[in-house]
XYZ file of C-alpha atoms in Angstrom:
402
model
C 32.629 -12.957 -16.171
C 31.940 -10.793 -19.180
C 31.959 -7.028 -18.824
C 28.444 -6.898 -20.263
C 27.083 -8.599 -17.185
C 28.673 -6.127 -14.773
C 29.856 -2.882 -16.294
C 27.559 -2.257 -19.230
C 24.505 -3.228 -17.191
C 25.281 -1.510 -13.885
C 22.180 0.158 -12.400
C 21.692 3.691 -13.696
C 23.881 6.212 -11.875
C 26.143 3.577 -10.309
C 29.195 4.498 -12.319
C 28.900 8.220 -11.630
C 28.314 7.737 -7.898
C 30.875 5.025 -7.423
C 33.709 6.468 -9.431
C 34.155 9.677 -7.422
C 37.694 10.340 -6.245
C 38.728 10.582 -2.615
C 37.653 8.911 0.597
C 34.185 7.366 0.819
C 31.394 9.495 2.233
C 28.990 8.196 4.843
C 26.244 7.920 2.206
C 28.333 5.428 0.292
C 27.587 2.568 2.650
C 26.012 -0.776 1.887
C 22.944 0.893 0.423
C 24.931 2.139 -2.565
C 27.069 -0.987 -3.044
C 25.976 -3.369 -5.767
C 26.570 -7.057 -5.216
C 26.569 -10.095 -7.447
C 28.105 -13.526 -7.594
C 29.618 -16.199 -9.790
C 28.804 -19.758 -8.759
C 30.436 -22.937 -10.055
C 28.565 -26.252 -10.058
C 29.448 -29.876 -10.755
C 27.511 -32.239 -13.021
C 26.915 -35.787 -11.831
C 25.146 -38.895 -13.038
C 22.134 -39.266 -10.686
C 22.494 -43.064 -10.700
C 26.250 -43.568 -10.244
C 26.615 -40.114 -8.589
C 29.954 -39.711 -10.373
C 31.112 -36.706 -12.354
C 30.042 -36.503 -15.989
C 31.989 -34.472 -18.602
C 28.912 -32.996 -20.316
C 29.176 -29.333 -19.422
C 29.086 -28.178 -23.058
C 25.674 -29.811 -23.594
C 24.247 -28.394 -20.387
C 25.626 -24.901 -21.023
C 24.167 -24.883 -24.542
C 20.807 -26.038 -23.180
C 20.748 -23.519 -20.328
C 21.941 -20.654 -22.545
C 18.596 -20.713 -24.372
C 17.131 -19.331 -21.139
C 20.105 -17.599 -19.503
C 22.170 -16.361 -22.436
C 25.737 -15.430 -21.521
C 25.065 -15.747 -17.801
C 25.932 -19.449 -18.002
C 29.294 -20.684 -19.289
C 31.903 -23.431 -19.156
C 34.821 -23.724 -16.762
C 38.243 -25.370 -16.918
C 36.909 -28.932 -16.777
C 33.974 -30.483 -18.588
C 32.424 -31.418 -15.257
C 31.770 -27.788 -14.299
C 29.219 -25.104 -15.151
C 29.482 -21.471 -14.060
C 26.655 -18.949 -13.662
C 26.764 -15.182 -13.145
C 24.127 -13.070 -11.489
C 23.208 -9.568 -12.502
C 24.421 -6.776 -10.188
C 21.884 -5.987 -7.478
C 21.391 -3.517 -4.677
C 18.416 -5.309 -3.149
C 19.334 -8.544 -1.377
C 15.939 -10.124 -2.074
C 16.461 -9.575 -5.815
C 19.903 -11.148 -5.524
C 18.381 -14.148 -3.705
C 15.775 -14.576 -6.432
C 18.491 -14.372 -9.104
C 20.634 -17.068 -7.468
C 17.659 -19.382 -6.986
C 16.440 -18.961 -10.572
C 19.921 -19.548 -12.015
C 20.276 -22.771 -10.050
C 16.851 -24.002 -11.129
C 17.524 -23.173 -14.784
C 20.823 -25.068 -14.847
C 19.300 -28.001 -12.944
C 16.494 -28.221 -15.526
C 19.017 -28.124 -18.375
C 21.081 -30.840 -16.689
C 18.009 -33.024 -16.120
C 17.148 -32.864 -19.816
C 20.490 -34.576 -20.449
C 20.031 -37.155 -17.701
C 22.285 -35.300 -15.269
C 22.014 -33.689 -11.845
C 23.553 -30.562 -10.357
C 25.582 -30.363 -7.150
C 27.146 -27.331 -5.498
C 30.144 -28.380 -3.435
C 33.699 -27.162 -3.173
C 34.988 -30.577 -4.238
C 33.598 -33.722 -5.900
C 32.600 -36.336 -3.354
C 33.412 -39.520 -5.297
C 36.609 -40.328 -7.161
C 37.204 -38.211 -10.246
C 37.611 -39.720 -13.711
C 41.164 -39.956 -14.974
C 42.546 -38.355 -16.993
C 40.776 -35.061 -16.287
C 38.476 -33.943 -19.096
C 39.405 -30.336 -19.864
C 37.261 -27.896 -21.800
C 38.379 -26.784 -25.240
C 39.831 -23.327 -25.671
C 43.179 -21.601 -26.134
C 43.360 -20.303 -22.568
C 42.549 -23.668 -21.003
C 45.086 -25.413 -23.240
C 47.736 -22.902 -22.302
C 46.961 -23.252 -18.596
C 47.331 -27.023 -18.705
C 50.648 -26.651 -20.551
C 51.942 -24.062 -18.061
C 50.739 -25.544 -14.766
C 50.546 -29.284 -15.446
C 49.155 -31.405 -12.616
C 47.890 -28.347 -10.739
C 45.118 -28.173 -13.319
C 44.361 -31.889 -12.908
C 42.930 -31.117 -9.472
C 40.811 -28.137 -10.493
C 37.470 -29.890 -10.620
C 36.815 -27.758 -7.547
C 34.127 -25.107 -7.255
C 33.935 -21.723 -5.586
C 31.489 -18.910 -4.993
C 32.907 -15.502 -5.952
C 31.106 -12.448 -4.587
C 31.534 -9.116 -6.403
C 30.942 -5.791 -4.651
C 30.830 -2.572 -6.658
C 33.894 -0.546 -5.631
C 34.910 1.262 -8.819
C 37.703 3.371 -7.287
C 40.834 1.155 -7.529
C 42.628 2.852 -4.644
C 39.621 2.366 -2.376
C 39.330 -1.241 -3.521
C 42.903 -1.938 -2.421
C 42.262 -0.207 0.892
C 39.226 -2.399 1.474
C 41.311 -5.473 0.625
C 43.813 -4.482 3.317
C 41.001 -4.179 5.872
C 39.356 -7.503 4.954
C 42.394 -9.783 4.641
C 42.637 -10.428 8.414
C 38.996 -11.581 8.442
C 39.335 -14.070 5.590
C 39.962 -17.136 7.817
C 36.626 -16.568 9.590
C 34.816 -16.473 6.254
C 36.701 -19.559 5.028
C 35.502 -21.445 8.122
C 31.936 -20.224 7.799
C 31.680 -21.115 4.083
C 33.563 -24.444 4.234
C 31.721 -27.000 2.067
C 34.285 -29.513 0.818
C 35.047 -32.234 3.373
C 35.192 -35.098 0.837
C 37.654 -35.596 -2.013
C 38.228 -38.568 -4.285
C 35.967 -40.860 -2.298
C 37.202 -40.179 1.223
C 36.816 -37.783 4.116
C 39.865 -35.515 4.009
C 39.730 -34.550 7.677
C 39.153 -30.967 6.524
C 35.946 -28.963 6.362
C 37.229 -26.993 3.371
C 39.602 -29.116 1.300
C 39.223 -26.812 -1.725
C 41.082 -24.123 0.244
C 44.026 -26.485 0.605
C 44.097 -27.419 -3.087
C 44.082 -23.736 -4.088
C 46.951 -23.020 -1.687
C 49.272 -24.900 -4.067
C 48.978 -22.256 -6.758
C 51.773 -19.670 -6.910
C 49.448 -16.636 -6.664
C 46.540 -17.805 -4.503
C 45.259 -17.494 -0.963
C 45.091 -14.308 1.103
C 46.321 -11.186 -0.682
C 49.387 -9.364 0.611
C 49.058 -6.027 2.360
C 49.156 -3.549 -0.509
C 50.814 -0.234 0.304
C 49.558 1.567 -2.792
C 48.153 1.118 -6.259
C 51.718 1.303 -7.617
C 52.719 -1.502 -5.234
C 49.835 -3.624 -6.537
C 50.685 -2.958 -10.203
C 54.386 -3.679 -9.662
C 53.618 -6.929 -7.846
C 51.249 -8.148 -10.561
C 53.836 -7.300 -13.227
C 56.505 -9.246 -11.338
C 54.249 -12.280 -10.960
C 53.468 -12.195 -14.678
C 57.165 -11.914 -15.527
C 57.930 -15.062 -13.507
C 55.139 -17.022 -15.204
C 53.318 -17.457 -11.886
C 50.250 -15.916 -13.546
C 49.444 -15.949 -17.242
C 47.849 -12.525 -17.024
C 45.880 -10.422 -14.553
C 42.907 -12.797 -14.601
C 45.232 -15.518 -13.308
C 45.761 -13.628 -10.061
C 43.975 -16.022 -7.717
C 44.178 -14.082 -4.465
C 41.087 -14.476 -2.317
C 40.396 -10.759 -2.589
C 41.298 -8.963 -5.782
C 40.138 -5.982 -7.816
C 38.375 -7.398 -10.844
C 40.546 -7.068 -13.947
C 37.667 -6.074 -16.228
C 34.720 -4.749 -14.184
C 34.524 -2.109 -11.408
C 34.177 -4.503 -8.495
C 36.157 -5.947 -5.635
C 35.994 -9.726 -5.927
C 35.878 -11.999 -2.876
C 37.064 -15.501 -3.852
C 37.704 -17.352 -0.574
C 34.459 -19.322 -0.280
C 33.648 -22.853 -1.360
C 30.652 -23.223 -3.643
C 27.671 -23.139 -1.283
C 25.461 -26.221 -1.187
C 22.283 -24.132 -0.884
C 21.097 -20.815 -2.271
C 20.468 -19.704 1.320
C 24.158 -20.114 2.147
C 25.143 -18.071 -0.920
C 22.828 -15.238 0.113
C 24.257 -15.221 3.639
C 27.792 -15.081 2.235
C 26.939 -12.217 -0.111
C 25.314 -10.226 2.692
C 28.343 -10.771 4.918
C 30.788 -9.687 2.228
C 28.826 -6.546 1.390
C 28.533 -5.673 5.096
C 32.283 -6.204 5.501
C 33.055 -3.927 2.562
C 30.701 -1.217 3.859
C 32.349 -1.432 7.288
C 35.824 -1.243 5.747
C 34.868 1.841 3.715
C 33.592 3.557 6.855
C 36.758 2.615 8.741
C 38.907 4.006 5.933
C 36.945 7.250 6.046
C 37.469 7.420 9.805
C 41.217 6.822 9.432
C 41.117 3.487 11.240
C 44.128 1.306 10.446
C 43.541 -2.314 9.378
C 44.762 -5.306 11.327
C 48.054 -6.521 9.847
C 48.721 -10.107 10.918
C 51.974 -11.540 9.631
C 51.819 -13.620 6.471
C 52.879 -16.645 8.506
C 50.102 -16.230 11.077
C 47.508 -15.620 8.367
C 48.610 -18.780 6.584
C 48.275 -20.745 9.827
C 44.816 -19.250 10.396
C 43.788 -20.304 6.882
C 44.942 -23.858 7.506
C 43.050 -24.087 10.774
C 39.887 -22.574 9.263
C 40.006 -25.042 6.375
C 40.580 -27.955 8.740
C 38.022 -27.209 11.464
C 35.412 -25.076 9.732
C 32.867 -24.073 12.379
C 33.166 -27.327 14.314
C 36.436 -26.702 16.137
C 38.916 -23.935 16.798
C 40.278 -21.095 14.746
C 43.249 -18.772 15.077
C 42.608 -15.392 16.665
C 44.817 -13.254 14.413
C 44.928 -10.531 17.070
C 46.635 -12.791 19.612
C 47.929 -15.777 17.639
C 46.036 -18.110 19.967
C 43.273 -20.630 19.347
C 39.653 -19.769 20.074
C 36.345 -21.506 19.303
C 35.498 -20.935 15.630
C 31.956 -19.847 16.525
C 33.315 -17.246 18.959
C 35.529 -15.830 16.204
C 32.492 -15.553 13.931
C 30.541 -13.791 16.690
C 33.354 -11.259 17.176
C 33.553 -10.700 13.433
C 29.813 -10.005 13.320
C 30.100 -7.657 16.306
C 32.703 -5.692 14.341
C 30.296 -4.904 11.496
C 29.059 -1.334 11.690
C 25.255 -1.210 11.815
C 25.307 2.534 11.068
C 26.484 1.854 7.490
C 24.678 -1.429 6.793
C 21.410 -2.081 4.992
C 18.646 -3.352 7.223
C 17.962 -6.300 4.921
C 21.646 -7.284 5.041
C 21.657 -7.260 8.843
C 18.409 -9.272 8.979
C 19.876 -11.796 6.552
C 23.091 -12.070 8.522
C 21.332 -12.584 11.858
C 18.898 -15.155 10.458
C 21.558 -16.931 8.403
C 23.982 -17.191 11.301
C 21.224 -18.550 13.558
C 20.476 -21.158 10.892
C 24.130 -22.215 10.647
C 24.406 -22.414 14.437
C 21.351 -24.715 14.460
C 22.054 -26.874 11.395
C 25.750 -26.432 10.589
C 27.544 -25.103 7.535
C 27.866 -27.013 4.279
C 30.693 -29.256 5.486
C 28.785 -30.204 8.629
C 25.649 -31.044 6.655
C 27.614 -33.176 4.156
C 29.103 -35.199 7.008
C 25.695 -35.502 8.664
C 24.316 -36.975 5.427
C 27.180 -39.478 5.379
C 26.654 -40.579 8.987
C 23.072 -41.754 8.376
C 24.195 -44.870 6.456
C 27.940 -44.185 6.072
C 27.443 -43.861 2.341
C 29.130 -41.335 0.070
C 26.316 -41.673 -2.457
C 24.015 -40.335 0.264
C 26.223 -37.238 0.432
C 25.811 -36.693 -3.312
C 22.042 -37.143 -3.024
C 22.000 -34.578 -0.218
C 23.919 -32.119 -2.406
C 21.590 -32.697 -5.361
C 18.653 -31.881 -3.100
C 20.214 -28.697 -1.720
C 21.595 -27.384 -5.011
C 18.338 -26.326 -6.627
C 15.893 -26.832 -3.784
C 14.969 -24.243 -1.204
C 17.808 -25.276 1.109
C 15.880 -23.905 4.093
C 14.479 -20.391 4.344
C 16.508 -17.689 2.668
C 18.251 -15.500 5.243
C 15.974 -12.633 6.115
C 12.919 -14.507 4.850
C 9.995 -15.801 6.885
């Protein structure tokens, strides 16, 4: 993400209000928090439904309309888009929908289709087609076969928290809730032409990287800086942008970046995720102001909770990080939602969250809907067709909409 899209174009007054020192005030709740997202998509042939390495053509085509808000990714099968920062959730929803439609139109002009899934459904071409560029070349040289499996796609939500100390405090408060969000956003049950047995296989592939997954508890800004320097010295990260923790302070814009979610099959799912993340950040800021300590599950328990969330999604059980015991995944989501503080949340965020959660309870998350598409005729091509339809279509009513 370029700084122009986030820092230079922040809404007027955001920097001055957000950069104040000290604990957050009550008026710095969700209403003053900007949000935006990066989404990664896959390009497929609409006939064979297999990946096509034509991202450069599609990016060039879409850039005529979107400018620098569309770009390449590590592989030539992927396209990334970046929203503007927004305070109003409806504006964010419109931005996501228009970005998806613009890229889908550009893809169609090259005989391609767009899908938004954490992983490709059918077998990937071999060898992997990597994008050109010094950084990508260096990554492949440094990390070898780890990069071969990175034709996976995520949705990264950015929330404007310019104060770095506050951002780390929010990270400490959110890390225990990450497994619930992993389960809710799971949208990658298929990989290389088979059902993996997981709802979120992308989470498992990312877990192989040396600096990925849930962030550690960070005692201070100095602790964070020392840890990043140590990771860089070992070669585990090439630089700060290679820190792949699922919550991290952005290295170049004044946001806290949430990275745990699979790419959402529909725009509606992306909007629900963004509303949930902003509500979680607003709640964490209020808890910090009130002196409330964060939950601190052990690294081992959090890792186990991640595994279970990736395996079961919303369809089975998850780990209650307070007790270490299993509980229904939907019950864990309900408790997470009950923990959000309505006194600091925007009304449109709460309406979106209630409507979006009701929709997921009725129709399932992305992983459930992919498997439902497969069960009709037991065909993986049907899953790809389902994803093509959801990627740039309405995907059901947007949360909070009619």
